[in-house]
Amino acid sequence: MEVNGKDDIKVPLLQASNDLEARDPEPRLNVSKGIQELTFKIKGIECASCATSIESMLGELDGIESAVISPLEGRAVVRHHPAIVLEKTIRETIENAGFEIDGLQDQNVVVCRLRIKGMACTSCSDSLERALASAHGVKRAVVGLALEEAKIHFDSHETNVNQIIEAVEGAGFGAVLINSAVDANIVHLKVEGMNSTEDVSIAKAALEAALGVNHVEIVVENNMVKISYEPDVTGPRDLIRCIEEAAPTPAAYQAILYVPPKQRETDQQNEIRMYRDQFLGSSLFTVPIFFFSMVLPMLPPNGYWLDYKIHNMFTIGMLLRWILCTPVQFIIGRRFYLGSYHALRRKSANMDVLVALGTNAAYFYSVYILVKSITTDKFEGQDFFETSAMLISFILLGKYLEVVAKGKTSDALAKLTDLAPDTATLVELDKDGNIISEREISSQLIQRNDTIKIVPGAKVPVDGIVINGQSHVNESMITGEAKPVTKRPGDKVIGGTVNENGCVLVKATHVGSETALSQIVQLVEAAQLARAPVQALADKISRFFVPMVVSVAFITWLSWFIAGEAGLFPKHWIPKAMDKFELALQFGISVLVVACPCALGLATPTAVMVATGKGATQGVLIKGGNALEKAHKVNTVVFDKTGTLTMGKPTVVSAVLFSGFSMEEFCDLTVAAEANSEHPIAKAVTEHAKRLRSKYGSVLKHIEETTDFEVHPGAGVSAKVGDRLVLVGNRRLMRAYNVPVNHEVETHISETEKLARTGVLIAVDGKIAGAFAVTDPVKKEAERVISFLHSMSISSIMVTGDNWSTAMAIAKEVGIEKVFAETDPMGKADKIKELQMKGSTVAMVGDGINDSPALAAADVGMAIGAGTDVAIEAADIVLMKSNLEDVITAIDLSRKTMSRIRLNYVWALGYNILGMPIAAGILFPFTGIRLPPWLAGACMAASSLSVVCSSLLLQSYKKPLQVEDVRCAVY
């Protein structure tokens, strides 16, 4: 870990750059400037030279913008102009070089997210998912019930977002676009002064001609301008200036930033308001019905007037109940009819179908009673208007409480999105770095490379690098790290964190959707949408649940009716003012409305939403329900050494010469060979060699050019420095190049390794020239974390590319008994697979590029947040800070979450298993207890609410282990 924690998080967390390792794993179409991006696998790449040869061949083709090949993963990313060079030509070029392409992925696939309205239960989300999957051009669709969102992967050549929204609406649901992958950076502007079509044309032409602008969309009615742009080239302030300068007269156009309201919060509040208003409206009619049918008749003589006969047996009470119930049934209850219609039209059934059947049965039977009472003077029967109205009211009350509770499941995510400040202080510097002006602007107007002034107590608006000043920054809201981190010039700061004492100037490096905070929010949102495997149980049940309930309800009614007609039970069982048919009907209606598919559908996603949000606030980013479910089964944790168990900041403690080279020449050759390496040990060796060079001679001003530079994973590097072959690495590299290691060198390396230090050998033209001894301190919490894992019945293993002696010394220090040393990146992945073959569920904890194959191979990959983008990309769980206690937090949180999900299922399934027989009257013959339909409806509403509240209990989760993260301070 670097000094002052400036690498506590790799910023931006999931940022795509020109480096292959930082790429989004999902293939994308880059529509800007006519450049298309191809992503595919190449078989047969054995080393870095293979990758280099492919890159050079592709680079010779006209129309190739860039080509990057990963020798570790065998993955290629090629950016090209389709009008100049075809995909077929690129494929043939690679195949002619003797390599095989393993399935060129569909390159036109883009992703959009939609807000879905009108989903009631798992059956709804399942049927919508099937409808989207069958839509033309859609490759994959995932629908989240609790999140009320859909993520759709589609071919941009075959369909578009508007057609997908039409498919959603055709399935009976509402849809609003949240975002599309092709619109990564968008700004909305409101322009005053555009009063004619000519003004619109002028503004649009000026924007489209500006550098970095991809797409311009103007809504004439309200003078709104939506601009998609490249943040590397331009930014919001430049676009505002572009519009204002395009005006035919000075100050004719006034452009200001427009911030669209947060759609999720707006929709959530609208939904809460809708259910509240519907419940209150329903109660306005239902409460009088309740009094007229159940209260006043019990308080003679106050209720006698209700029995006054208007015509034949038709009474005032019947008339009032009918008048009051009808608006509830058909106006307020209209949503159940619409939901049922759309569900049945797509050949499925949901909760709306059950409610509509139950309330209609009660209402229309009551209408039949009412008609009979008007037409005959001898008929006596009891209406159930109160059943219909009270049932709808209780269900609406339950839905209102449920949406309020569901809103709280994303509280953690909402807190994250609110961390960024609304404004920032933009400063301009002269060539000497002095401030010449400063002004307050909206934080959304910040552009890359802007200089921002951050005073004590202010929040950091965007990610950047400190260029002036010193302070302590509280990063707890992002990384979970309680201790303020010192920031000096050159250190990174994260948007949303709080500057505590000093005033600093920060150069913005990542803005908008590229900031670490935005990336975290996107990752958590994607995790909440991802479906956990345990949810498959609810999905299977939902497909036959409603038809089964309807069948059971019909059988219940028929059984009681036949039993009554056959005289199989005594007449005194039948309540007063009821007959056999009505008693049977009430049992049937109760079965219809007591069954609750909603509780089953909410059991998993609500728990996953709360857990992923809570994890994010604790510095643990869990990439979906799948990772959450797998993590609770982990019984073996494999740790990388450098940067994971150790601080990841190696320092050289000694240097020894073994030949006739001078120290100056030895240092020059070492620096030249290691200059292109990104390995932490290489950086430490380079810095120490430079210091030695200045100590024994003059300061190194020029590094010699190298050729044939090659990285040997797990061994070291080789390069030609002038006409000399220089090797820097371990004994394995020396053996590979047949460099003899004499007794003196072997003894020195062995003694070094016994001290838990790594020996780095330098060979020149086949002869050992010298060696460096490198140490990397063990993290303070490592020993306690390993011990705590052991108490959780989880075994710990260390796998490293370092030598056996150093590895064993580190393992002994932290308490790990099993070690695999001198292992290359693919060897690490093989060790993981060996453990899996023995029946272990393996979690891999790593931080570097060389850990990515093992992270991908493990059941659960955990990337240390200070690590590289490729490690973060390959991992299932990202530990935001380099504190090993979060390994325990991740596993423990997953165990708590899975226990909560199981409890939710026990409650949801148990409720239905117990509730339906009671509603069907199984207790009635023995105890006289029966469940009236209105009470059954209340129970159904309560079951969904109880599952959501059960999931909300995860908000109180506490870390099982608190270890102070003591950083290595180097001054």
PDB file of C-alpha atoms in Angstrom, residues 416-524:
ATOM      1  CA  LEU A 416     -24.155   6.993  -1.400  1.00  0.00           C
ATOM      2  CA  THR A 417     -25.675   8.961  -4.272  1.00  0.00           C
ATOM      3  CA  ASP A 418     -26.160  11.961  -1.986  1.00  0.00           C
ATOM      4  CA  LEU A 419     -22.510  12.080  -0.871  1.00  0.00           C
ATOM      5  CA  ALA A 420     -21.283  14.282  -3.733  1.00  0.00           C
ATOM      6  CA  PRO A 421     -21.656  18.038  -2.998  1.00  0.00           C
ATOM      7  CA  ASP A 422     -23.863  20.243  -5.184  1.00  0.00           C
ATOM      8  CA  THR A 423     -21.257  22.961  -5.708  1.00  0.00           C
ATOM      9  CA  ALA A 424     -17.482  23.313  -5.957  1.00  0.00           C
ATOM     10  CA  THR A 425     -14.932  26.134  -6.035  1.00  0.00           C
ATOM     11  CA  LEU A 426     -13.217  26.342  -9.426  1.00  0.00           C
ATOM     12  CA  VAL A 427      -9.876  28.192  -9.476  1.00  0.00           C
ATOM     13  CA  GLU A 428      -7.594  29.383 -12.244  1.00  0.00           C
ATOM     14  CA  LEU A 429      -3.831  29.284 -11.780  1.00  0.00           C
ATOM     15  CA  ASP A 430      -1.066  31.233 -13.436  1.00  0.00           C
ATOM     16  CA  LYS A 431       2.054  29.554 -14.782  1.00  0.00           C
ATOM     17  CA  ASP A 432       3.669  29.713 -11.329  1.00  0.00           C
ATOM     18  CA  GLY A 433       0.723  27.936  -9.684  1.00  0.00           C
ATOM     19  CA  ASN A 434      -0.712  31.019  -7.978  1.00  0.00           C
ATOM     20  CA  ILE A 435      -4.489  31.453  -7.810  1.00  0.00           C
ATOM     21  CA  ILE A 436      -5.639  34.305 -10.065  1.00  0.00           C
ATOM     22  CA  SER A 437      -9.408  33.742  -9.799  1.00  0.00           C
ATOM     23  CA  GLU A 438     -11.944  31.505  -8.135  1.00  0.00           C
ATOM     24  CA  ARG A 439     -15.705  31.038  -8.509  1.00  0.00           C
ATOM     25  CA  GLU A 440     -18.388  28.692  -7.268  1.00  0.00           C
ATOM     26  CA  ILE A 441     -19.952  26.394  -9.863  1.00  0.00           C
ATOM     27  CA  SER A 442     -22.244  23.387  -9.886  1.00  0.00           C
ATOM     28  CA  SER A 443     -20.229  20.215  -9.314  1.00  0.00           C
ATOM     29  CA  GLN A 444     -21.822  18.809 -12.479  1.00  0.00           C
ATOM     30  CA  LEU A 445     -20.028  21.509 -14.503  1.00  0.00           C
ATOM     31  CA  ILE A 446     -16.587  20.287 -13.443  1.00  0.00           C
ATOM     32  CA  GLN A 447     -14.476  19.068 -16.352  1.00  0.00           C
ATOM     33  CA  ARG A 448     -11.426  16.882 -16.477  1.00  0.00           C
ATOM     34  CA  ASN A 449      -8.173  18.712 -15.570  1.00  0.00           C
ATOM     35  CA  ASP A 450     -10.043  21.516 -13.749  1.00  0.00           C
ATOM     36  CA  THR A 451      -8.406  22.773 -10.557  1.00  0.00           C
ATOM     37  CA  ILE A 452     -10.740  22.665  -7.551  1.00  0.00           C
ATOM     38  CA  LYS A 453     -10.161  24.385  -4.205  1.00  0.00           C
ATOM     39  CA  ILE A 454     -11.341  22.374  -1.206  1.00  0.00           C
ATOM     40  CA  VAL A 455     -11.509  24.194   2.123  1.00  0.00           C
ATOM     41  CA  PRO A 456     -11.671  22.521   5.565  1.00  0.00           C
ATOM     42  CA  GLY A 457     -15.043  20.854   6.172  1.00  0.00           C
ATOM     43  CA  ALA A 458     -15.955  20.784   2.472  1.00  0.00           C
ATOM     44  CA  LYS A 459     -16.660  17.639   0.482  1.00  0.00           C
ATOM     45  CA  VAL A 460     -14.445  16.587  -2.408  1.00  0.00           C
ATOM     46  CA  PRO A 461     -16.686  16.959  -5.509  1.00  0.00           C
ATOM     47  CA  VAL A 462     -14.880  14.617  -7.944  1.00  0.00           C
ATOM     48  CA  ASP A 463     -11.934  12.221  -8.070  1.00  0.00           C
ATOM     49  CA  GLY A 464      -8.590  13.909  -8.490  1.00  0.00           C
ATOM     50  CA  ILE A 465      -4.982  14.386  -7.426  1.00  0.00           C
ATOM     51  CA  VAL A 466      -3.755  16.861  -4.827  1.00  0.00           C
ATOM     52  CA  ILE A 467      -1.456  19.405  -6.488  1.00  0.00           C
ATOM     53  CA  ASN A 468      -1.057  21.847  -3.611  1.00  0.00           C
ATOM     54  CA  GLY A 469      -1.582  21.845   0.139  1.00  0.00           C
ATOM     55  CA  GLN A 470      -1.859  19.180   2.807  1.00  0.00           C
ATOM     56  CA  SER A 471      -4.813  17.869   4.791  1.00  0.00           C
ATOM     57  CA  HIS A 472      -6.509  14.862   6.339  1.00  0.00           C
ATOM     58  CA  VAL A 473      -9.497  13.433   4.485  1.00  0.00           C
ATOM     59  CA  ASN A 474     -12.263  11.337   6.035  1.00  0.00           C
ATOM     60  CA  GLU A 475     -12.933   8.511   3.560  1.00  0.00           C
ATOM     61  CA  SER A 476     -15.196   6.455   5.844  1.00  0.00           C
ATOM     62  CA  MET A 477     -18.301   7.090   3.753  1.00  0.00           C
ATOM     63  CA  ILE A 478     -16.641   5.483   0.702  1.00  0.00           C
ATOM     64  CA  THR A 479     -14.164   2.914   1.996  1.00  0.00           C
ATOM     65  CA  GLY A 480     -15.501   2.296   5.507  1.00  0.00           C
ATOM     66  CA  GLU A 481     -12.073   3.391   6.817  1.00  0.00           C
ATOM     67  CA  ALA A 482     -12.651   5.294  10.066  1.00  0.00           C
ATOM     68  CA  LYS A 483      -9.181   6.819  10.386  1.00  0.00           C
ATOM     69  CA  PRO A 484      -8.641  10.107   8.447  1.00  0.00           C
ATOM     70  CA  VAL A 485      -6.038   9.711   5.724  1.00  0.00           C
ATOM     71  CA  THR A 486      -3.250  12.217   5.185  1.00  0.00           C
ATOM     72  CA  LYS A 487      -3.213  13.796   1.733  1.00  0.00           C
ATOM     73  CA  ARG A 488      -0.180  15.510   0.245  1.00  0.00           C
ATOM     74  CA  PRO A 489       0.657  16.622  -3.310  1.00  0.00           C
ATOM     75  CA  GLY A 490       0.476  13.586  -5.602  1.00  0.00           C
ATOM     76  CA  ASP A 491      -2.060  11.719  -3.456  1.00  0.00           C
ATOM     77  CA  LYS A 492      -5.434  10.720  -4.863  1.00  0.00           C
ATOM     78  CA  VAL A 493      -8.716  11.941  -3.400  1.00  0.00           C
ATOM     79  CA  ILE A 494     -12.158  10.412  -3.903  1.00  0.00           C
ATOM     80  CA  GLY A 495     -15.316  12.335  -4.683  1.00  0.00           C
ATOM     81  CA  GLY A 496     -17.786  12.398  -1.780  1.00  0.00           C
ATOM     82  CA  THR A 497     -15.136  12.290   0.964  1.00  0.00           C
ATOM     83  CA  VAL A 498     -14.725  15.112   3.507  1.00  0.00           C
ATOM     84  CA  ASN A 499     -11.693  17.382   3.843  1.00  0.00           C
ATOM     85  CA  GLU A 500     -11.094  17.765   7.567  1.00  0.00           C
ATOM     86  CA  ASN A 501      -8.504  20.455   8.308  1.00  0.00           C
ATOM     87  CA  GLY A 502      -6.179  21.815   5.594  1.00  0.00           C
ATOM     88  CA  CYS A 503      -6.942  23.667   2.349  1.00  0.00           C
ATOM     89  CA  VAL A 504      -5.906  21.756  -0.782  1.00  0.00           C
ATOM     90  CA  LEU A 505      -6.003  22.263  -4.537  1.00  0.00           C
ATOM     91  CA  VAL A 506      -7.111  19.214  -6.478  1.00  0.00           C
ATOM     92  CA  LYS A 507      -6.794  18.521 -10.194  1.00  0.00           C
ATOM     93  CA  ALA A 508      -9.910  16.685 -11.437  1.00  0.00           C
ATOM     94  CA  THR A 509      -9.045  13.388 -13.096  1.00  0.00           C
ATOM     95  CA  HIS A 510     -12.428  11.626 -13.253  1.00  0.00           C
ATOM     96  CA  VAL A 511     -15.791  13.335 -13.487  1.00  0.00           C
ATOM     97  CA  GLY A 512     -19.440  12.386 -13.977  1.00  0.00           C
ATOM     98  CA  SER A 513     -20.076   8.682 -14.430  1.00  0.00           C
ATOM     99  CA  GLU A 514     -16.319   7.952 -14.224  1.00  0.00           C
ATOM    100  CA  THR A 515     -15.876   8.829 -10.545  1.00  0.00           C
ATOM    101  CA  ALA A 516     -15.353   6.098  -7.985  1.00  0.00           C
ATOM    102  CA  LEU A 517     -18.630   7.066  -6.281  1.00  0.00           C
ATOM    103  CA  SER A 518     -20.589   6.722  -9.549  1.00  0.00           C
ATOM    104  CA  GLN A 519     -18.900   3.412 -10.283  1.00  0.00           C
ATOM    105  CA  ILE A 520     -19.790   2.113  -6.810  1.00  0.00           C
ATOM    106  CA  VAL A 521     -23.422   3.149  -7.235  1.00  0.00           C
ATOM    107  CA  GLN A 522     -23.580   1.490 -10.677  1.00  0.00           C
ATOM    108  CA  LEU A 523     -22.015  -1.687  -9.329  1.00  0.00           C
ATOM    109  CA  VAL A 524     -24.428  -1.868  -6.380  1.00  0.00           C
TER     110      VAL A 524
END
